JSON list of C-alpha atoms in Angstrom, two decimals:
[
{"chain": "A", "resi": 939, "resn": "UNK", "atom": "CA", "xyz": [0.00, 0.00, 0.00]},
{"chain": "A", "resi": 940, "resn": "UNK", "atom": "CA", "xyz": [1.09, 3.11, -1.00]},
{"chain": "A", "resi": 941, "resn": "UNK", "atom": "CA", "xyz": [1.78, 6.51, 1.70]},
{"chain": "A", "resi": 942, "resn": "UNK", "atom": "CA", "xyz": [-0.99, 9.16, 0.95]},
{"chain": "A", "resi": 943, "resn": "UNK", "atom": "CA", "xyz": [0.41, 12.43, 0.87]},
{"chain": "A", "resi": 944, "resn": "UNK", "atom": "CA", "xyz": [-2.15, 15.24, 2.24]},
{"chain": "A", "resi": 945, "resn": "UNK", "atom": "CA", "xyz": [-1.48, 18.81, 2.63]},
{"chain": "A", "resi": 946, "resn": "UNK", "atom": "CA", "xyz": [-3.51, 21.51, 4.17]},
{"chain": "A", "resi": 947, "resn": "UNK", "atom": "CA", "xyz": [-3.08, 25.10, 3.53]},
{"chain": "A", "resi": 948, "resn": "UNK", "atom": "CA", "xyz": [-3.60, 28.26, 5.22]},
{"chain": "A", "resi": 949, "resn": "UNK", "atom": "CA", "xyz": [-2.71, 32.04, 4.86]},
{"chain": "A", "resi": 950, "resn": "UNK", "atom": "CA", "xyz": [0.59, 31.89, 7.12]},
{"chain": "A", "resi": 951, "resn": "UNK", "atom": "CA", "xyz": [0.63, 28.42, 8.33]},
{"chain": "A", "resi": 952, "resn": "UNK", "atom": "CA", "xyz": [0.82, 29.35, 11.77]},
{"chain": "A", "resi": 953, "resn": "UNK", "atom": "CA", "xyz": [-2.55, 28.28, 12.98]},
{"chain": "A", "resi": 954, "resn": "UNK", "atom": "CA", "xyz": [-4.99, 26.54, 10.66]},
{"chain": "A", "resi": 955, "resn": "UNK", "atom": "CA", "xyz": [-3.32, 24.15, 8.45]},
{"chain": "A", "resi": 956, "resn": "UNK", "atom": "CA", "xyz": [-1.17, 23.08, 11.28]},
{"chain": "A", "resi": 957, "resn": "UNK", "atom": "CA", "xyz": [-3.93, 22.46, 13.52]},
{"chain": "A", "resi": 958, "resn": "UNK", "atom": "CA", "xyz": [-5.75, 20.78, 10.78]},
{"chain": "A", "resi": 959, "resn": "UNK", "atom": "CA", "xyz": [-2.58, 18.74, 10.27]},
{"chain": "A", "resi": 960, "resn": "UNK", "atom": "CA", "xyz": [-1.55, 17.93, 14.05]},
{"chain": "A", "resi": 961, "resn": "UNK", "atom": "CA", "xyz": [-5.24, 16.26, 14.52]},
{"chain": "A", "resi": 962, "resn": "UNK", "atom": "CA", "xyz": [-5.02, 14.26, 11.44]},
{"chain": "A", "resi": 963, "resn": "UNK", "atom": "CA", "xyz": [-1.47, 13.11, 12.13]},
{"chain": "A", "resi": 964, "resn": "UNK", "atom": "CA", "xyz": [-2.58, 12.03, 15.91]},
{"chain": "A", "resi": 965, "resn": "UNK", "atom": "CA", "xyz": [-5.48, 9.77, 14.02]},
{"chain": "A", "resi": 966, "resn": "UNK", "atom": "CA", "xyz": [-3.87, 7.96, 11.43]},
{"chain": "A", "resi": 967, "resn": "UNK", "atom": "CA", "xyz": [-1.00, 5.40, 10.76]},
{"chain": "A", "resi": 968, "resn": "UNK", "atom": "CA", "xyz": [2.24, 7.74, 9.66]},
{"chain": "A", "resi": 969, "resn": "UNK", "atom": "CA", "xyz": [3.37, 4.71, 7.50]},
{"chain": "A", "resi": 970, "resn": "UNK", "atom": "CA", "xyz": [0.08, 5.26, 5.27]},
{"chain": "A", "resi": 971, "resn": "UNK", "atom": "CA", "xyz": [-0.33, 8.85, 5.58]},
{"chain": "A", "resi": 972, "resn": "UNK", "atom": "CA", "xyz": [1.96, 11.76, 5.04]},
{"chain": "A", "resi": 973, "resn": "UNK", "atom": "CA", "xyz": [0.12, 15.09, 6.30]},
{"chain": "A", "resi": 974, "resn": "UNK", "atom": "CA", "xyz": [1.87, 18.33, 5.97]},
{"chain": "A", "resi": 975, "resn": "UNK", "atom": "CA", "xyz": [0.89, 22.32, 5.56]},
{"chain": "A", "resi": 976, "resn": "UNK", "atom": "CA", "xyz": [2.09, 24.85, 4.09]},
{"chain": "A", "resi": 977, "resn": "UNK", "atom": "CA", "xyz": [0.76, 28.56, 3.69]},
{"chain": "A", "resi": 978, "resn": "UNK", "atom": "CA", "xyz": [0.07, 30.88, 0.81]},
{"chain": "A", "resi": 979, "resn": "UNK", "atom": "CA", "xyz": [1.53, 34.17, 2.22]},
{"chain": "A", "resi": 980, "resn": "UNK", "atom": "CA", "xyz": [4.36, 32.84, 4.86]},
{"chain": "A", "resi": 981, "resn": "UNK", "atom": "CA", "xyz": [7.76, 32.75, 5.57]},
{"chain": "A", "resi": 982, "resn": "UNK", "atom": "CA", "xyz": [10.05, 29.87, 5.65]},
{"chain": "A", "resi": 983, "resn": "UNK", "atom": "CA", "xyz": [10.75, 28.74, 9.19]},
{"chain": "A", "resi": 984, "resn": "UNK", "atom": "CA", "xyz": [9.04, 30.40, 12.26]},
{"chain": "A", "resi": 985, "resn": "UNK", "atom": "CA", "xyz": [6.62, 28.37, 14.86]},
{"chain": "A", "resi": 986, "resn": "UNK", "atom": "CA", "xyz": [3.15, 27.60, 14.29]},
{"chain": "A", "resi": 987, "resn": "UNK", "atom": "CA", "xyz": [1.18, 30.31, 17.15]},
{"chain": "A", "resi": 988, "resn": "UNK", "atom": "CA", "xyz": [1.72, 29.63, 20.58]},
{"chain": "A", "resi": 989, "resn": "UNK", "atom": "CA", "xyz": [-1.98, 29.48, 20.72]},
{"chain": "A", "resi": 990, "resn": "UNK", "atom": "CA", "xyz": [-2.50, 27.33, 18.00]},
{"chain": "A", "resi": 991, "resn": "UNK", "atom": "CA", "xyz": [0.27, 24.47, 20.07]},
{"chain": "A", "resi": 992, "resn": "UNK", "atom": "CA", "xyz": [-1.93, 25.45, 23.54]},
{"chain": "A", "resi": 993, "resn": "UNK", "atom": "CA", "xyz": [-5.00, 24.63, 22.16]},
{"chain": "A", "resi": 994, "resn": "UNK", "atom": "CA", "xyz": [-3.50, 21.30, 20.54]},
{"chain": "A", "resi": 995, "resn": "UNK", "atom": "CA", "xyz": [-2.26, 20.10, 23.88]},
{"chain": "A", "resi": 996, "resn": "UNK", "atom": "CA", "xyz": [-4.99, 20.35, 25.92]},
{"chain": "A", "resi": 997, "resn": "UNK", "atom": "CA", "xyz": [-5.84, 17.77, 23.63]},
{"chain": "A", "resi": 998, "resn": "UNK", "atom": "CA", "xyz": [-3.08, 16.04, 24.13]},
{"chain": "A", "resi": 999, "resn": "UNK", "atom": "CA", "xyz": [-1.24, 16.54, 21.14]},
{"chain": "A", "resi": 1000, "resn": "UNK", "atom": "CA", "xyz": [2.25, 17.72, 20.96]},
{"chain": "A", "resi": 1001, "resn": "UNK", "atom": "CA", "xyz": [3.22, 19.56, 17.63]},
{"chain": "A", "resi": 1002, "resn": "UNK", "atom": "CA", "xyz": [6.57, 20.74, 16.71]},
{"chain": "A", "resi": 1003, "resn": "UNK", "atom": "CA", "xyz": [5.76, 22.99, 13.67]},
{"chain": "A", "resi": 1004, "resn": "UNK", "atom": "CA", "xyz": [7.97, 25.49, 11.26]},
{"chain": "A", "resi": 1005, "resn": "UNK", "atom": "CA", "xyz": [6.08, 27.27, 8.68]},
{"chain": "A", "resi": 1006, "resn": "UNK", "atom": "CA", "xyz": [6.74, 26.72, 5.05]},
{"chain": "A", "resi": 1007, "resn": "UNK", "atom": "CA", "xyz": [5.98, 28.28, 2.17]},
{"chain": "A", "resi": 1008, "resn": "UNK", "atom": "CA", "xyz": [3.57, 26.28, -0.32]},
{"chain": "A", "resi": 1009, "resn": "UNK", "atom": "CA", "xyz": [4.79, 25.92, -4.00]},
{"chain": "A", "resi": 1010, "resn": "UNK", "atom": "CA", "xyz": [3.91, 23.85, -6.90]},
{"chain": "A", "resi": 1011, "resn": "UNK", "atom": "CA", "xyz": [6.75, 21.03, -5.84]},
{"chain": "A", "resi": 1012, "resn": "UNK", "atom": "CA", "xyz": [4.68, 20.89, -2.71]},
{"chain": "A", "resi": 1013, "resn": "UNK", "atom": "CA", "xyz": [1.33, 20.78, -4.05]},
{"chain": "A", "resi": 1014, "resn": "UNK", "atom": "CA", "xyz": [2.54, 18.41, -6.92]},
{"chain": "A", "resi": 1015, "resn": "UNK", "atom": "CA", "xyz": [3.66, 16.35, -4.24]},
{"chain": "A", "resi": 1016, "resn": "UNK", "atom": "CA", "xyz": [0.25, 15.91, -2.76]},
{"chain": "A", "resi": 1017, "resn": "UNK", "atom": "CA", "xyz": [-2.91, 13.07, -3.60]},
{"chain": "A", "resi": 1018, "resn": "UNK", "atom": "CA", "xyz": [-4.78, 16.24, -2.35]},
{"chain": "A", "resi": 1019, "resn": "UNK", "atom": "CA", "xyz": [-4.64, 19.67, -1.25]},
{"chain": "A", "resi": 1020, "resn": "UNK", "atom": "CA", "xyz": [-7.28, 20.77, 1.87]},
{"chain": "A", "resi": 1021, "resn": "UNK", "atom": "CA", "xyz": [-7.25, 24.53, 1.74]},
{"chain": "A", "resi": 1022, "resn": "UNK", "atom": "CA", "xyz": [-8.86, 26.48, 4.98]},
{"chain": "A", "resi": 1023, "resn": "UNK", "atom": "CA", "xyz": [-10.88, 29.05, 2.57]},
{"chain": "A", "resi": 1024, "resn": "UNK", "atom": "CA", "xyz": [-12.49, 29.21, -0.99]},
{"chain": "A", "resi": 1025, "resn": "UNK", "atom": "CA", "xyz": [-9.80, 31.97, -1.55]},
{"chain": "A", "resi": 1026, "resn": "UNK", "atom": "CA", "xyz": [-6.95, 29.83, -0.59]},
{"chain": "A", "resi": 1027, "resn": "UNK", "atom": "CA", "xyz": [-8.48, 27.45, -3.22]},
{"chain": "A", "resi": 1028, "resn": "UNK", "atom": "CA", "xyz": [-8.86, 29.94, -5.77]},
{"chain": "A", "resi": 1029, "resn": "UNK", "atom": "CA", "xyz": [-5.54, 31.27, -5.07]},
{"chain": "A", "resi": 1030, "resn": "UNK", "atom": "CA", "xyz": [-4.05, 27.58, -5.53]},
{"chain": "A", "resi": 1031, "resn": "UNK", "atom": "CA", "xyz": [-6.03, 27.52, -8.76]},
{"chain": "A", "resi": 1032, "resn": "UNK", "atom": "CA", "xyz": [-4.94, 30.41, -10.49]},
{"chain": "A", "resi": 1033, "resn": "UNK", "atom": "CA", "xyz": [-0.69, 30.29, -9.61]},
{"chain": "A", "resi": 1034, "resn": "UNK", "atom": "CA", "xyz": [-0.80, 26.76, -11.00]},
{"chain": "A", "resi": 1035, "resn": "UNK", "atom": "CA", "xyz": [-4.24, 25.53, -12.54]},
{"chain": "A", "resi": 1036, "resn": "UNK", "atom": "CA", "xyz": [-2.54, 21.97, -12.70]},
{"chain": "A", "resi": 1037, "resn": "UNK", "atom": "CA", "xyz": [-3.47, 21.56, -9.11]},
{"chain": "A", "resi": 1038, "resn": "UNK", "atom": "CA", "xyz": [-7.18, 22.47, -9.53]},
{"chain": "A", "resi": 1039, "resn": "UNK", "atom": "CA", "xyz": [-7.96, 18.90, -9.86]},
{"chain": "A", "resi": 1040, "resn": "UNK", "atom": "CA", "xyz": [-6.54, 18.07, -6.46]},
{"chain": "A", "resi": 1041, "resn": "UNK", "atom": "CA", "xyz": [-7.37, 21.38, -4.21]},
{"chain": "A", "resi": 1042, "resn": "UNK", "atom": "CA", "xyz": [-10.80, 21.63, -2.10]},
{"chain": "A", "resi": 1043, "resn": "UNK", "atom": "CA", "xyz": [-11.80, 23.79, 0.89]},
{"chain": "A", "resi": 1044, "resn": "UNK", "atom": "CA", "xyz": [-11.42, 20.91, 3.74]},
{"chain": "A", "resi": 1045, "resn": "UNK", "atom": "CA", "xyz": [-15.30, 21.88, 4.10]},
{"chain": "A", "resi": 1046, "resn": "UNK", "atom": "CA", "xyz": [-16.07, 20.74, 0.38]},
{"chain": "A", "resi": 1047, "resn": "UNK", "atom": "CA", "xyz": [-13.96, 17.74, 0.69]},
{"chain": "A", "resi": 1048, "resn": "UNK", "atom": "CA", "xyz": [-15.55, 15.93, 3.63]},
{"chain": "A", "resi": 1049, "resn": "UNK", "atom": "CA", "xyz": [-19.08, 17.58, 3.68]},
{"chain": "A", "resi": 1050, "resn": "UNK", "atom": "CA", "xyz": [-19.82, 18.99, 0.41]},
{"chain": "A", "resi": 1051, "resn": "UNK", "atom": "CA", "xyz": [-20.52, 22.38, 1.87]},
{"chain": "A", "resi": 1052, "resn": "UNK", "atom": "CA", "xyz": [-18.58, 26.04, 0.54]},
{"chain": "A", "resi": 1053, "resn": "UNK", "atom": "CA", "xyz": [-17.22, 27.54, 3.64]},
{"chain": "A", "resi": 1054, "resn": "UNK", "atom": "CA", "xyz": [-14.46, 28.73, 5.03]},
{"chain": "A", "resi": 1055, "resn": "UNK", "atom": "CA", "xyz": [-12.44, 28.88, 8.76]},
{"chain": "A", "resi": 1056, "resn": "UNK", "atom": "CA", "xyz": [-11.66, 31.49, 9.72]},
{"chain": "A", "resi": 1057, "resn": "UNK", "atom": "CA", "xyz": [-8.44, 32.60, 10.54]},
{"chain": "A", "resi": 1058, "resn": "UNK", "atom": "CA", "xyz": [-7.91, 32.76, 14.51]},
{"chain": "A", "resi": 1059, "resn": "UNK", "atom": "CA", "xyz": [-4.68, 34.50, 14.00]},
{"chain": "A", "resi": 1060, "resn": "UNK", "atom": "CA", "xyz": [-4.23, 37.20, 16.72]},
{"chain": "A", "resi": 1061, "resn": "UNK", "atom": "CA", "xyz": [-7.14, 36.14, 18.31]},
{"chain": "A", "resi": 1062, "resn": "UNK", "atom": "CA", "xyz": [-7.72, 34.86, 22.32]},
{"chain": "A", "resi": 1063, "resn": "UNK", "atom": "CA", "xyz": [-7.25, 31.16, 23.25]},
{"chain": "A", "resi": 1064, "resn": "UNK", "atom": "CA", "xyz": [-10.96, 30.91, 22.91]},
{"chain": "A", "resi": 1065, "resn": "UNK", "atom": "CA", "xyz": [-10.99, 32.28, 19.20]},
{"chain": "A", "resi": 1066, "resn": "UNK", "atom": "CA", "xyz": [-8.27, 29.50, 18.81]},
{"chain": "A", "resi": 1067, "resn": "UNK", "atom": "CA", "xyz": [-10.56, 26.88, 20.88]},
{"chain": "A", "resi": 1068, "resn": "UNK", "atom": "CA", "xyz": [-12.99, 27.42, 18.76]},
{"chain": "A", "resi": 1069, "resn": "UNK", "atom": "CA", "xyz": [-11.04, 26.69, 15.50]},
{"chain": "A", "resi": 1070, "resn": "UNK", "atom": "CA", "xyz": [-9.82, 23.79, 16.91]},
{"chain": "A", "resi": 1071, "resn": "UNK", "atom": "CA", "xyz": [-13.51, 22.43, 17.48]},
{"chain": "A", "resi": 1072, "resn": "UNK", "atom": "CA", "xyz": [-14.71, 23.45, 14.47]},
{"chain": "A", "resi": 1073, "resn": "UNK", "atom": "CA", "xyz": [-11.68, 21.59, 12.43]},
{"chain": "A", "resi": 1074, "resn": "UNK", "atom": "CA", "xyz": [-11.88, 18.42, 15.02]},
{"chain": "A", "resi": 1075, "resn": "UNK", "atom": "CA", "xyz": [-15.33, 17.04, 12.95]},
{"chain": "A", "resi": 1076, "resn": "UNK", "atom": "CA", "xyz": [-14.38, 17.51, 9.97]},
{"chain": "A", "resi": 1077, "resn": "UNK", "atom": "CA", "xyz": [-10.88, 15.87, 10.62]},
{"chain": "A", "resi": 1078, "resn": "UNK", "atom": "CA", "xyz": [-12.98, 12.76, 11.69]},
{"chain": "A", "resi": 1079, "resn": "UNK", "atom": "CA", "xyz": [-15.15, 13.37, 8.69]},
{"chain": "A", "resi": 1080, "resn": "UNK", "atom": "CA", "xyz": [-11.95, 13.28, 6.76]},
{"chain": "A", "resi": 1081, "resn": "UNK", "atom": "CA", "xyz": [-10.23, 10.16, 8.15]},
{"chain": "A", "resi": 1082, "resn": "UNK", "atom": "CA", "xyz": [-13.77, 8.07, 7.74]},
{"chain": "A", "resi": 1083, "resn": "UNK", "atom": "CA", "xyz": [-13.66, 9.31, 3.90]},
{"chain": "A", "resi": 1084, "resn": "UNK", "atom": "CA", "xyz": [-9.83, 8.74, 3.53]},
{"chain": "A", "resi": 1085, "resn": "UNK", "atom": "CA", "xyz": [-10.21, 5.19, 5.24]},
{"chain": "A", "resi": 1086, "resn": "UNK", "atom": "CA", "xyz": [-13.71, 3.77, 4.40]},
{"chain": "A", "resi": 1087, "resn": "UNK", "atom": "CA", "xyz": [-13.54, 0.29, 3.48]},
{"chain": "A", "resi": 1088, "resn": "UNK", "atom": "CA", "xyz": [-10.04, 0.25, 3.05]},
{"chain": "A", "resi": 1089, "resn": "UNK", "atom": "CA", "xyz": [-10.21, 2.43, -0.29]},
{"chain": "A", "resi": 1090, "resn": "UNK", "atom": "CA", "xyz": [-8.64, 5.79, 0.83]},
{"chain": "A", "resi": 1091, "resn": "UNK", "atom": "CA", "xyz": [-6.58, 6.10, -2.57]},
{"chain": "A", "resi": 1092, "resn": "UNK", "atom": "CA", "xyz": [-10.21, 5.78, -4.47]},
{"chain": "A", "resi": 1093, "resn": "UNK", "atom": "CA", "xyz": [-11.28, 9.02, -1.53]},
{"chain": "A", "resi": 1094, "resn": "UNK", "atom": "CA", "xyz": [-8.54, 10.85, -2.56]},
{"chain": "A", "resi": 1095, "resn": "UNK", "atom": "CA", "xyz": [-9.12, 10.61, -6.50]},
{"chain": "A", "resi": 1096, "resn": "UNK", "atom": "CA", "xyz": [-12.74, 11.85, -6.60]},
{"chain": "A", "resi": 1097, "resn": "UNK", "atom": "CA", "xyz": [-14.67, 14.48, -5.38]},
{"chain": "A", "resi": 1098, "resn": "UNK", "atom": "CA", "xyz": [-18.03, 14.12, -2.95]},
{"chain": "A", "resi": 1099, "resn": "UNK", "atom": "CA", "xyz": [-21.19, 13.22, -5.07]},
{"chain": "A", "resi": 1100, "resn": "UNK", "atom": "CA", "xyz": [-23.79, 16.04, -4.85]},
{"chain": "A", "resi": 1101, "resn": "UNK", "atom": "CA", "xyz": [-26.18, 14.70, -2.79]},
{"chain": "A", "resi": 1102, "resn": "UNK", "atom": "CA", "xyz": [-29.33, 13.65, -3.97]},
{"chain": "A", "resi": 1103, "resn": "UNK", "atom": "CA", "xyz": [-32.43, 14.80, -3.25]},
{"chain": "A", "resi": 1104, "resn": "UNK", "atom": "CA", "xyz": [-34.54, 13.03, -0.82]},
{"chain": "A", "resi": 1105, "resn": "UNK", "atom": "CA", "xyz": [-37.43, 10.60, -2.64]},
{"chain": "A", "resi": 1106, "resn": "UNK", "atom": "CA", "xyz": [-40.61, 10.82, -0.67]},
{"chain": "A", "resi": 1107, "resn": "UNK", "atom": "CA", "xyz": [-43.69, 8.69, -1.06]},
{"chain": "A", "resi": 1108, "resn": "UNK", "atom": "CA", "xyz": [-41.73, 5.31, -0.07]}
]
């Protein structure tokens, strides 16, 4: 079985995509998933927030994190790129529409929904608290979809169906 190489992005990868890729990373084998972030507007190097690591410990995850800056040998890299907002996904889009197959807001990927997370940075521990609960579901949502029935490298090469509507009458 092959590794399956996911990246999340953010603005500055200092809070978002790192949160986003400490919870996947503490639910998944490492030897069949490689998780990283990068961000669209950072610098090469410097710690994730100090918020952003508080808030992952009191769930009991420890994350050493240095930002990096995303590229297109990073996002050619990836089986699939999980952007925080539908900018960051239109801003993957249009510096290299190669990867337009491959990018999705993390909210399209795993529920089908356009939305967006917004950006904690500079915020109190509870604006970073509640990041971190909003990305927690959809993590799960994630790992179900990447794992389900074994077929994670089908998950990764399609998008969600549009859901049906519901039939009534039966």
């Amino acid at each position: 079985m092959s590794t399956r190489r996911i990246l999340f992005i953010c603005t500055g990868n200092t809070c978002r995509s790192p949160m986003a890729m400490a919870l996947l990373r503490s639910k998944v084998a490492e030897q069949e998933f490689d998780v990283r972030s990068a961000g669209l507007r950072s610098m090469q190097g410097f710690d994730a927030s100090e918020n952003a690591l508080q808030v992952l410990r009191e769930r009991g995850i420890e994350l050493e994190h240095y930002t990096q800056v995303f590229d297109d040998v990073l996002g050619r890299w990836s089986d699939v790129i999980l952007t925080m907002t539908r900018a960051h996904k239109q801003e993957v889009g249009e510096r290299y529409p190669e990867l337009k197959e491959r990018t999705f807001t993390l909210y399209e990927y795993v529920t089908g929904l356009e939305r967006d997370i917004n950006d904690p940075y500079g915020g109190s521990m509870n604006v970073y608290r509640q990041v971190r609960n909003e990305l927690e579901p959809l993590v799960n949502r994630l790992v179900l979809k990447l794992t389900q029935n074994g077929s994670g490298r089908k998950a990764l090469d399609r998008k969600l169906p549009k859901k049906q509507p519901r039939q009534t009458g039966e």
